[in-house]
Amino acid sequence: MKRTVPLMIVMVGGILMIIQYFIPHQISQTIFEYYTDWAPIIVAFALVLGVGSLTRIHSHKIKRRAQNWPYSWAVLIPLYTMPFLAHIWPQSLGGGMDQPSIYHFLFMHIQVPIQATMFSMLAFYIASAAFRAFRAKSALATVLLIAAVIVMLGQVPIGDLLGKWLPSTGLWILRYPNLAAKRAIMLGVGFGMLATNLKIIFGVERNWLGGAGK
Amino acid sequence: MSAVSIWEKMLNIDRRWIFLSIGVVSIVPFFINFGMPVVTTDEVEGIFDYMDELGPENAIFVSFDFAPGTQAENMPMAIGVIRHALHNNVPVFMTANYPLHHGMMLAAMEYILNPNTIGYYQDVPFDEWSDLRESGIVARDDLEEAWEGQGNQLPEGALGWAFEGRDYAMLGYAPVFNLVILGMTSSIQTQYPVDTHGNPTSEMPMLQEHKNLREVDMALSCSGSAACVWWVTYAREKIGLPIAFGVTAVMATDYFPYIQTGQVIGQMGGLRGAAEYEVLLAENGITPSTDKAFTGMDVQSAAHILIILFIIMGNIAYFAGGFHKQKTLKGRG
């Protein structure tokens, strides 16, 4: 029963959603609207589950003094502080454009710089990796290296100054060889997704059930 | 010292020297403005030309689908297109597909409406023009005339008025955003009964004129993730909404197939794409000058040249030192 009911729900739901997409009838439209109304509500429950699970895992780590347990405080404190502050000063949900709030301050002066710093560090590591790993070891590696250099130069104004052929060759690489490769990958992924979805809808693939009903 | 040891020493250079040199070339161009010309591409011109054709009877969506990590690239794209829309009085709906991205939307508008920004727009909050709305003055030209008729003067330096609810609506974040897009194909108001500031969207003239995505003319997804594809899957393919992408440089290569098929009308790729849009805005007199993305291109030029130099130096040392003949290379990583 624990396996049959979820499998039936997935099968009926999956088939209905496929059919409604291709049949523009009022009934299918109503089903679709029900679905778009219900799904966010169900996801809201998943959010409760997620926060609950995260809290449980990290509070256990703190209690047991597990390895790196102080970092669990770094998860739990912001997890509860931000919503708490947002509800004390509700205008902060509106961004505090005219009324600066603590929520807005923390977002703009902690969250934004942290994320921007993490991402900008990529430049340093890319430079280091390029120096150490980007070698013309074989014919294919040489083609990759030349293509990378042309695209890199073509993407910046100095490429235009070095020669008009640089940006146009860079764009040609992006528009043709890159496009062909990307399309092949996307089609492969697309067919893979289609096959997996059909296997899930028809109950062939059951890993998503976990250990339920065993 | 043998020649080989020089090459080996070069290959095993302390990575902190590489970090330092990248740091220097990233900072110096901010102080010495080279102002190298940025040539525009078809992908960006496609978006600009499409936007330029729109007027007050149209509407667009700008979706903030990026986090602070990629704001250096994505933010100027969103700002450029919103300023273009405000210039042409095209109503702009703004959404975010994630709570963090909501903050980016607020930051963008804070910049556009800030009197310290060169070429800013003077904000008129929703409540401040309620009397005009209640008396039925909602057409864009009539509204501006009536507003100025009440004694309101456009401040010096401002490019125009930005009436909340008429020129822009900050709808913000809503959970399960792919379903929100699907839902908006039927009704925007059902998905967003109130905007970010708590204003009822049903009272907004721009929402009364554009009730769902079928009545909207374009959606720009400024994205640092694959979320931009949701707009193609759920809006373009379902109802034919024209989509434009503003994506990071590393993502840009992924979406050329969408441009070729016509599913996407254009794409701004990375800082370069944003700089191109800024150039088009400035050349067409829509903004008084270029902005942050254009300035950043000098930094990017210098950084790219340095990285290419590193690649060349690495290869010279590798081959000149004869390391290509060895199976393993000692290195400090």
Coordinates of C-alpha atoms in Angstrom, one line a residue:
Chain A
M1 CA 0.0 0.0 0.0
K2 CA 2.8 2.4 0.9
R3 CA 4.3 2.0 -2.6
T4 CA 1.1 1.5 -4.6
V5 CA -0.6 4.8 -3.6
P6 CA 2.3 7.1 -4.3
L7 CA 2.9 5.2 -7.6
M8 CA -0.7 5.7 -8.6
I9 CA -0.7 9.4 -7.7
V10 CA 2.5 9.9 -9.8
M11 CA 1.0 8.0 -12.7
V12 CA -2.4 9.8 -12.7
G13 CA -0.8 13.2 -12.1
G14 CA 1.9 12.8 -14.7
I15 CA -0.5 11.6 -17.4
L16 CA -3.0 14.4 -16.6
M17 CA -0.3 17.0 -16.9
I18 CA 0.9 15.6 -20.2
I19 CA -2.6 15.5 -21.6
Q20 CA -3.6 19.0 -20.5
Y21 CA -0.5 20.5 -22.2
F22 CA -1.6 19.2 -25.6
I23 CA -5.4 19.6 -25.2
P24 CA -6.5 23.2 -24.9
H25 CA -10.0 22.4 -23.5
Q26 CA -11.7 24.1 -20.5
I27 CA -11.4 20.9 -18.4
S28 CA -7.7 20.6 -19.0
Q29 CA -7.3 24.3 -18.3
T30 CA -9.2 23.9 -15.0
I31 CA -6.9 21.0 -14.0
F32 CA -3.9 23.1 -14.9
E33 CA -5.1 26.0 -12.8
Y34 CA -5.8 23.7 -9.8
Y35 CA -2.3 22.4 -10.1
T36 CA -0.6 25.8 -10.2
D37 CA -2.7 26.8 -7.1
W38 CA -1.9 23.6 -5.2
A39 CA 1.8 23.1 -6.0
P40 CA 3.1 26.2 -4.1
I41 CA 1.1 25.2 -1.0
I42 CA 2.6 21.7 -1.1
V43 CA 6.1 23.2 -1.6
A44 CA 5.5 25.4 1.5
F45 CA 5.1 22.3 3.6
A46 CA 8.4 21.1 2.1
L47 CA 10.0 24.3 3.3
V48 CA 8.8 23.5 6.9
L49 CA 10.2 20.1 6.5
G50 CA 13.5 21.4 5.2
V51 CA 13.9 24.0 8.0
G52 CA 12.9 21.4 10.6
S53 CA 15.4 18.9 9.2
L54 CA 18.2 21.4 9.1
T55 CA 17.5 22.5 12.7
R56 CA 17.4 18.9 13.9
I57 CA 20.7 17.9 12.2
H58 CA 22.6 21.0 13.4
S59 CA 21.2 21.0 16.9
H60 CA 22.3 17.4 17.3
K61 CA 25.8 18.3 16.1
I62 CA 26.0 21.1 18.7
K63 CA 24.7 18.8 21.4
R64 CA 27.1 16.0 20.6
R65 CA 30.0 18.4 20.1
A66 CA 30.6 16.7 16.7
Q67 CA 33.5 17.8 14.4
N68 CA 33.2 21.5 13.4
W69 CA 30.2 21.9 15.6
P70 CA 30.7 25.7 16.1
Y71 CA 29.8 26.1 12.4
S72 CA 26.4 24.8 13.1
W73 CA 25.7 28.0 15.0
A74 CA 26.6 29.9 11.8
V75 CA 23.8 28.0 10.1
L76 CA 21.2 28.2 12.8
I77 CA 21.6 31.8 13.9
P78 CA 21.1 33.4 10.5
L79 CA 18.4 30.8 9.6
Y80 CA 16.2 32.2 12.4
T81 CA 17.5 35.7 12.7
M82 CA 16.6 36.9 9.2
P83 CA 12.9 35.8 9.2
F84 CA 12.7 37.1 12.8
L85 CA 14.0 40.5 11.8
A86 CA 11.8 40.6 8.7
H87 CA 8.7 40.1 10.8
I88 CA 9.7 42.6 13.5
W89 CA 10.2 45.3 10.9
P90 CA 7.8 44.3 8.1
Q91 CA 8.9 47.1 5.8
S92 CA 12.1 45.3 5.5
L93 CA 10.4 42.8 3.3
G94 CA 9.7 45.7 1.0
G95 CA 13.4 46.4 1.0
G96 CA 13.5 49.4 3.2
M97 CA 14.1 51.7 0.2
D98 CA 12.8 54.7 2.1
Q99 CA 12.9 53.1 5.6
P100 CA 16.2 51.3 6.1
S101 CA 15.8 48.2 8.3
I102 CA 18.1 45.8 10.0
Y103 CA 17.0 43.1 7.6
H104 CA 17.9 45.2 4.7
F105 CA 21.1 46.3 6.3
L106 CA 22.2 42.7 6.9
F107 CA 21.3 41.6 3.4
M108 CA 23.1 44.5 1.7
H109 CA 26.1 44.6 3.9
I110 CA 26.7 40.9 4.8
Q111 CA 25.0 38.6 2.3
V112 CA 25.8 40.7 -0.8
P113 CA 29.5 41.2 -0.1
I114 CA 30.0 37.6 1.0
Q115 CA 28.5 36.2 -2.2
A116 CA 30.2 38.7 -4.4
T117 CA 33.6 38.0 -2.7
M118 CA 33.2 34.2 -3.1
F119 CA 32.4 34.6 -6.8
S120 CA 35.1 37.2 -7.6
M121 CA 37.7 34.8 -6.1
L122 CA 37.1 32.7 -9.2
A123 CA 39.3 35.1 -11.2
F124 CA 42.3 34.3 -9.0
Y125 CA 41.8 30.6 -9.2
I126 CA 41.1 30.6 -12.9
A127 CA 44.4 32.5 -13.5
S128 CA 46.3 30.1 -11.4
A129 CA 44.7 27.0 -13.0
A130 CA 45.2 28.4 -16.5
F131 CA 48.9 28.9 -15.8
R132 CA 49.4 25.4 -14.4
A133 CA 47.0 23.2 -16.4
F134 CA 46.2 24.8 -19.8
R135 CA 48.9 23.0 -21.9
A136 CA 49.1 22.2 -25.6
K137 CA 49.8 18.6 -24.7
S138 CA 48.0 17.1 -27.7
A139 CA 46.4 18.2 -31.0
L140 CA 42.9 18.4 -29.3
A141 CA 44.3 20.3 -26.3
T142 CA 46.0 22.7 -28.7
V143 CA 42.7 23.3 -30.6
L144 CA 40.9 23.9 -27.2
L145 CA 43.7 26.3 -26.1
I146 CA 43.6 28.3 -29.3
A147 CA 39.8 28.5 -29.3
A148 CA 39.9 29.7 -25.7
V149 CA 42.4 32.4 -26.4
I150 CA 40.5 33.7 -29.4
V151 CA 37.2 33.7 -27.5
M152 CA 38.7 35.4 -24.5
L153 CA 40.3 38.1 -26.6
G154 CA 37.1 38.5 -28.7
Q155 CA 35.1 39.1 -25.6
V156 CA 37.0 42.2 -24.5
P157 CA 37.5 45.6 -26.2
I158 CA 41.3 45.0 -26.5
G159 CA 40.4 42.2 -28.9
D160 CA 38.8 44.8 -31.3
L161 CA 42.0 46.9 -31.1
L162 CA 44.2 43.9 -31.8
G163 CA 42.3 43.0 -35.0
K164 CA 38.7 42.9 -36.3
W165 CA 39.2 39.2 -37.1
L166 CA 39.5 38.4 -33.4
P167 CA 36.0 39.2 -32.2
S168 CA 34.5 37.9 -35.4
T169 CA 36.3 34.6 -35.2
G170 CA 35.4 34.4 -31.5
L171 CA 31.7 34.9 -32.4
W172 CA 32.0 32.4 -35.2
I173 CA 33.3 29.8 -32.7
L174 CA 30.4 30.6 -30.4
R175 CA 27.7 30.6 -33.1
Y176 CA 28.7 27.5 -35.0
P177 CA 31.0 24.8 -33.4
N178 CA 29.9 25.7 -29.9
L179 CA 26.2 25.9 -30.9
A180 CA 26.4 22.5 -32.6
A181 CA 28.0 20.8 -29.6
K182 CA 25.6 22.5 -27.2
R183 CA 22.6 21.4 -29.2
A184 CA 23.8 17.8 -29.3
I185 CA 24.3 17.8 -25.5
M186 CA 20.9 19.5 -24.9
L187 CA 19.1 17.0 -27.2
G188 CA 20.8 14.1 -25.4
V189 CA 19.9 15.5 -22.0
G190 CA 16.3 16.2 -23.2
F191 CA 15.8 12.6 -24.4
G192 CA 17.3 11.3 -21.2
M193 CA 14.9 13.4 -19.2
L194 CA 12.0 12.3 -21.3
A195 CA 12.9 8.6 -20.8
T196 CA 13.4 9.0 -17.1
N197 CA 10.1 10.9 -16.7
L198 CA 8.2 8.2 -18.6
K199 CA 9.9 5.5 -16.4
I200 CA 8.8 7.4 -13.3
I201 CA 5.3 8.0 -14.5
F202 CA 4.8 4.3 -15.4
G203 CA 6.4 3.0 -12.3
V204 CA 9.5 1.4 -13.9
E205 CA 11.9 3.8 -12.0
R206 CA 11.1 3.6 -8.3
N207 CA 14.2 4.9 -6.6
W208 CA 12.5 8.1 -5.8
L209 CA 10.3 6.2 -3.3
G210 CA 13.4 5.5 -1.2
G211 CA 12.8 2.6 1.2
A212 CA 9.1 3.2 1.6
G213 CA 7.0 0.1 1.9
K214 CA 9.9 -2.3 2.0
Chain B
M1 CA 71.8 27.1 -12.4
S2 CA 70.8 24.9 -15.3
A3 CA 68.2 26.0 -17.9
V4 CA 65.9 23.2 -16.9
S5 CA 65.8 24.4 -13.3
I6 CA 64.8 27.9 -14.4
W7 CA 61.8 26.4 -16.3
E8 CA 60.9 24.2 -13.4
K9 CA 61.2 27.2 -11.1
M10 CA 58.9 29.1 -13.4
L11 CA 56.4 26.3 -13.5
N12 CA 56.4 26.0 -9.7
I13 CA 56.0 29.7 -9.1
D14 CA 54.3 30.5 -5.9
R15 CA 50.6 31.0 -6.7
R16 CA 50.5 34.1 -4.5
W17 CA 52.4 36.0 -7.2
I18 CA 49.6 35.0 -9.7
F19 CA 47.0 36.1 -7.3
L20 CA 48.8 39.4 -6.6
S21 CA 49.1 40.2 -10.4
I22 CA 45.4 39.5 -11.0
G23 CA 44.6 41.7 -8.0
V24 CA 46.7 44.5 -9.5
V25 CA 45.3 44.4 -13.0
S26 CA 41.8 44.2 -11.5
I27 CA 42.2 47.4 -9.4
V28 CA 44.4 49.6 -11.6
P29 CA 42.0 50.1 -14.5
F30 CA 39.4 51.6 -12.1
F31 CA 41.8 54.5 -11.5
I32 CA 43.2 54.8 -15.0
N33 CA 40.3 54.9 -17.4
F34 CA 41.4 53.5 -20.7
G35 CA 37.8 53.8 -22.2
M36 CA 38.4 51.2 -24.9
P37 CA 35.6 51.1 -27.5
V38 CA 33.0 48.4 -27.1
V39 CA 31.7 47.1 -30.5
T40 CA 28.0 45.9 -30.3
T41 CA 26.9 42.4 -31.5
D42 CA 23.7 41.2 -33.2
E43 CA 22.7 39.3 -30.0
V44 CA 22.5 42.5 -28.0
E45 CA 21.3 44.8 -30.8
G46 CA 18.4 42.3 -31.1
I47 CA 17.2 43.1 -27.6
F48 CA 17.8 46.8 -28.0
D49 CA 16.0 47.1 -31.3
Y50 CA 13.0 45.1 -30.0
M51 CA 12.8 47.3 -26.8
D52 CA 13.1 50.4 -28.8
E53 CA 10.0 49.6 -30.8
L54 CA 7.9 49.3 -27.6
G55 CA 5.8 52.1 -26.2
P56 CA 3.3 52.9 -23.3
E57 CA 0.8 50.5 -24.7
N58 CA 3.2 47.6 -24.3
A59 CA 4.7 46.0 -21.2
I60 CA 7.7 43.9 -20.4
F61 CA 8.9 41.7 -17.6
V62 CA 12.4 41.9 -16.1
S63 CA 13.1 38.8 -14.0
F64 CA 15.9 39.0 -11.4
D65 CA 17.1 35.5 -11.5
F66 CA 20.6 36.1 -10.1
A67 CA 22.2 36.3 -6.6
P68 CA 24.8 38.8 -5.4
G69 CA 27.6 36.6 -6.6
T70 CA 26.9 37.4 -10.2
Q71 CA 25.5 40.9 -9.7
A72 CA 28.6 42.5 -11.3
E73 CA 27.5 41.0 -14.6
N74 CA 23.7 40.7 -14.3
M75 CA 22.8 43.9 -12.5
P76 CA 23.9 46.3 -15.3
M77 CA 21.9 44.3 -17.8
A78 CA 18.7 44.7 -15.8
I79 CA 19.4 48.3 -15.0
G80 CA 20.0 49.1 -18.7
V81 CA 16.8 47.5 -19.9
I82 CA 14.7 49.1 -17.1
R83 CA 16.1 52.5 -17.9
H84 CA 15.4 51.9 -21.6
A85 CA 11.8 51.0 -20.7
L86 CA 11.3 54.0 -18.4
H87 CA 12.6 56.3 -21.2
N88 CA 10.0 54.9 -23.6
N89 CA 7.3 54.8 -20.9
V90 CA 7.1 51.0 -21.3
P91 CA 5.6 49.5 -18.1
V92 CA 8.0 47.1 -16.4
F93 CA 7.0 44.2 -14.2
M94 CA 9.8 43.0 -12.0
T95 CA 10.0 39.5 -10.5
A96 CA 12.5 37.4 -8.7
N97 CA 12.7 33.6 -8.7
Y98 CA 14.5 33.3 -5.3
P99 CA 14.4 35.3 -2.0
L100 CA 18.0 36.5 -2.5
H101 CA 17.2 37.6 -6.0
H102 CA 14.4 39.8 -4.6
G103 CA 17.1 41.8 -2.9
M104 CA 18.8 42.3 -6.2
M105 CA 15.5 43.7 -7.7
L106 CA 15.3 46.2 -4.8
A107 CA 19.0 47.2 -5.2
A108 CA 18.5 47.8 -9.0
M109 CA 15.5 50.1 -8.4
E110 CA 17.3 51.8 -5.5
Y111 CA 20.0 52.7 -8.0
I112 CA 17.7 53.8 -10.9
L113 CA 15.6 56.0 -8.6
N114 CA 18.5 57.4 -6.6
P115 CA 19.1 61.1 -7.2
N116 CA 22.8 60.5 -6.8
T117 CA 22.7 58.3 -10.0
I118 CA 23.6 60.1 -13.2
G119 CA 20.4 60.0 -15.3
Y120 CA 18.1 58.8 -12.5
Y121 CA 14.3 58.7 -12.7
Q122 CA 12.2 60.5 -10.1
D123 CA 10.1 58.0 -8.2
V124 CA 6.4 58.6 -7.6
P125 CA 5.2 56.0 -5.1
F126 CA 1.9 54.4 -5.6
D127 CA 0.1 56.2 -2.8
E128 CA 1.3 59.6 -3.9
W129 CA -0.7 59.7 -7.1
S130 CA -3.8 57.9 -5.8
D131 CA -6.0 61.1 -6.3
L132 CA -5.2 61.1 -10.0
R133 CA -5.8 57.4 -10.3
E134 CA -9.2 57.7 -8.5
S135 CA -10.2 60.5 -10.9
G136 CA -9.4 58.1 -13.8
I137 CA -6.2 59.7 -15.1
V138 CA -4.1 56.7 -15.9
A139 CA -3.0 57.2 -19.5
R140 CA 0.8 57.8 -19.3
D141 CA 0.9 61.3 -21.0
D142 CA -2.2 62.5 -19.3
L143 CA -0.9 61.3 -16.0
E144 CA 2.4 63.2 -16.3
E145 CA 0.6 66.3 -17.4
A146 CA -1.8 66.2 -14.5
W147 CA 1.0 65.4 -12.1
E148 CA 3.0 68.4 -13.2
G149 CA -0.2 70.4 -13.3
Q150 CA -0.4 69.8 -9.5
G151 CA 2.8 71.8 -9.2
N152 CA 5.3 68.9 -9.2
Q153 CA 8.6 69.8 -11.0
L154 CA 10.9 67.3 -12.4
P155 CA 14.2 67.7 -10.4
E156 CA 17.3 68.8 -12.2
G157 CA 19.3 65.8 -13.4
A158 CA 16.2 63.5 -13.5
L159 CA 15.4 62.0 -16.9
G160 CA 11.8 61.5 -16.1
W161 CA 9.1 60.4 -13.7
A162 CA 8.6 56.8 -12.7
F163 CA 5.1 56.2 -11.5
E164 CA 4.8 53.1 -9.4
G165 CA 1.9 51.0 -10.7
R166 CA 2.0 52.8 -14.1
D167 CA 5.6 52.7 -15.1
Y168 CA 6.9 49.9 -12.9
A169 CA 5.6 47.3 -10.5
M170 CA 8.0 45.4 -8.2
L171 CA 6.2 42.1 -7.9
G172 CA 9.2 40.4 -6.3
Y173 CA 9.7 36.9 -5.1
A174 CA 7.1 34.1 -5.2
P175 CA 7.8 30.5 -4.3
V176 CA 8.1 27.8 -7.0
F177 CA 8.8 30.3 -9.7
N178 CA 8.4 28.0 -12.6
L179 CA 4.8 27.5 -11.5
V180 CA 4.5 31.2 -11.0
I181 CA 5.4 31.7 -14.7
L182 CA 2.9 29.1 -15.7
G183 CA 0.3 30.7 -13.5
M184 CA 1.0 34.2 -14.9
T185 CA 0.1 32.9 -18.4
S186 CA -3.5 32.9 -17.0
S187 CA -3.4 35.7 -14.5
I188 CA -0.6 37.9 -13.1
Q189 CA -2.8 39.2 -10.3
T190 CA -3.6 35.7 -9.0
Q191 CA 0.1 35.0 -8.5
Y192 CA 0.8 38.5 -7.1
P193 CA -2.3 39.9 -5.3
V194 CA 0.1 42.6 -3.8
D195 CA 3.4 43.9 -4.9
T196 CA 6.6 44.2 -2.8
H197 CA 5.4 47.3 -1.0
G198 CA 2.0 45.8 -0.2
N199 CA 0.1 47.7 -2.9
P200 CA -2.9 45.9 -4.4
T201 CA -1.9 44.9 -7.9
S202 CA -5.6 45.0 -9.0
E203 CA -5.5 48.8 -8.6
M204 CA -2.5 49.2 -10.8
P205 CA -3.3 50.6 -14.2
M206 CA -0.4 48.6 -15.8
L207 CA -1.9 45.4 -14.4
Q208 CA -5.4 46.3 -15.5
E209 CA -4.1 46.7 -19.0
H210 CA -1.8 43.6 -19.0
K211 CA -3.7 40.9 -17.1
N212 CA -1.5 38.0 -18.0
L213 CA 1.7 37.1 -19.9
R214 CA -0.3 36.8 -23.1
E215 CA -0.7 40.6 -22.9
V216 CA 2.9 41.3 -22.3
D217 CA 5.5 41.9 -25.0
M218 CA 8.8 40.6 -23.7
A219 CA 10.4 39.0 -20.7
L220 CA 14.1 39.5 -20.0
S221 CA 15.6 37.0 -17.6
C222 CA 18.8 38.3 -16.0
S223 CA 20.1 35.1 -14.8
G224 CA 23.0 33.5 -13.0
S225 CA 21.6 30.1 -13.3
A226 CA 19.6 27.9 -15.6
A227 CA 16.4 29.4 -14.3
C228 CA 16.3 31.6 -17.5
V229 CA 15.3 28.5 -19.4
W230 CA 12.1 28.3 -17.4
W231 CA 10.9 31.4 -19.3
V232 CA 11.4 29.6 -22.6
T233 CA 9.8 26.4 -21.4
Y234 CA 6.8 27.8 -19.6
A235 CA 6.2 31.2 -21.3
R236 CA 7.7 31.1 -24.8
E237 CA 6.7 27.6 -25.7
K238 CA 3.3 27.8 -24.0
I239 CA 2.0 31.2 -25.1
G240 CA 4.7 32.5 -27.5
L241 CA 6.0 35.3 -25.2
P242 CA 9.2 36.8 -26.7
I243 CA 12.1 36.1 -24.3
A244 CA 15.5 37.8 -24.0
F245 CA 18.4 36.5 -21.9
G246 CA 20.9 38.4 -19.8
V247 CA 23.3 35.7 -18.6
T248 CA 26.8 35.5 -17.1
A249 CA 29.7 35.0 -19.5
V250 CA 30.3 31.4 -18.5
M251 CA 26.6 30.6 -19.2
A252 CA 26.4 32.5 -22.5
T253 CA 27.8 29.7 -24.6
D254 CA 24.9 27.4 -23.4
Y255 CA 22.2 29.5 -24.9
F256 CA 23.2 30.1 -28.5
P257 CA 20.9 27.2 -29.7
Y258 CA 18.0 29.2 -28.3
I259 CA 19.0 32.3 -30.3
Q260 CA 19.4 30.3 -33.5
T261 CA 16.0 28.7 -33.2
G262 CA 14.4 32.1 -32.5
Q263 CA 13.1 31.1 -29.1
V264 CA 15.2 33.9 -27.6
I265 CA 15.2 37.3 -29.4
G266 CA 18.7 38.2 -28.1
Q267 CA 21.2 37.6 -25.4
M268 CA 23.5 39.8 -23.3
G269 CA 26.4 37.6 -22.4
G270 CA 28.4 38.6 -19.3
L271 CA 29.8 42.1 -18.6
R272 CA 30.5 42.5 -22.3
G273 CA 26.8 42.1 -23.1
A274 CA 25.8 44.6 -20.5
A275 CA 28.5 47.1 -21.7
E276 CA 27.2 46.8 -25.2
Y277 CA 23.7 47.7 -24.0
E278 CA 25.0 50.6 -22.1
V279 CA 26.8 51.8 -25.3
L280 CA 23.6 51.5 -27.3
L281 CA 21.7 53.4 -24.7
A282 CA 24.3 56.2 -24.6
E283 CA 24.7 56.4 -28.4
N284 CA 20.9 56.8 -28.8
G285 CA 20.6 59.5 -26.1
I286 CA 18.6 57.3 -23.7
T287 CA 21.2 57.7 -21.0
P288 CA 23.6 60.6 -20.6
S289 CA 26.6 58.3 -20.5
T290 CA 27.7 54.7 -20.2
D291 CA 27.7 53.1 -16.7
K292 CA 29.4 50.5 -14.6
A293 CA 29.6 47.6 -17.1
F294 CA 31.5 49.8 -19.6
T295 CA 34.0 50.9 -17.0
G296 CA 34.4 47.2 -16.0
M297 CA 35.4 46.2 -19.5
D298 CA 38.8 47.8 -19.0
V299 CA 39.3 45.6 -16.0
Q300 CA 38.2 42.6 -18.0
S301 CA 40.5 43.4 -20.9
A302 CA 43.5 43.6 -18.6
A303 CA 42.6 40.4 -16.7
H304 CA 42.0 38.5 -20.0
I305 CA 45.4 39.6 -21.4
L306 CA 47.1 38.6 -18.1
I307 CA 45.5 35.2 -18.1
I308 CA 46.5 34.7 -21.7
L309 CA 50.1 35.7 -20.8
F310 CA 50.0 33.2 -18.0
I311 CA 48.9 30.5 -20.4
I312 CA 51.7 31.4 -22.9
M313 CA 54.3 31.5 -20.2
G314 CA 53.2 28.2 -18.7
N315 CA 53.4 26.5 -22.2
I316 CA 56.8 28.0 -22.9
A317 CA 58.2 26.7 -19.6
Y318 CA 56.5 23.4 -20.1
F319 CA 58.0 22.8 -23.6
A320 CA 61.3 24.6 -23.2
G321 CA 62.0 22.7 -20.0
G322 CA 61.3 19.4 -21.8
F323 CA 58.5 18.5 -19.3
H324 CA 56.3 17.3 -22.2
K325 CA 58.6 14.3 -22.5
Q326 CA 58.2 13.3 -18.8
K327 CA 55.2 11.3 -17.6
T328 CA 54.8 13.3 -14.4
L329 CA 55.6 16.8 -13.5
K330 CA 56.5 17.8 -10.0
G331 CA 54.5 20.8 -8.9
R332 CA 53.2 22.5 -5.9
G333 CA 49.7 22.8 -7.4

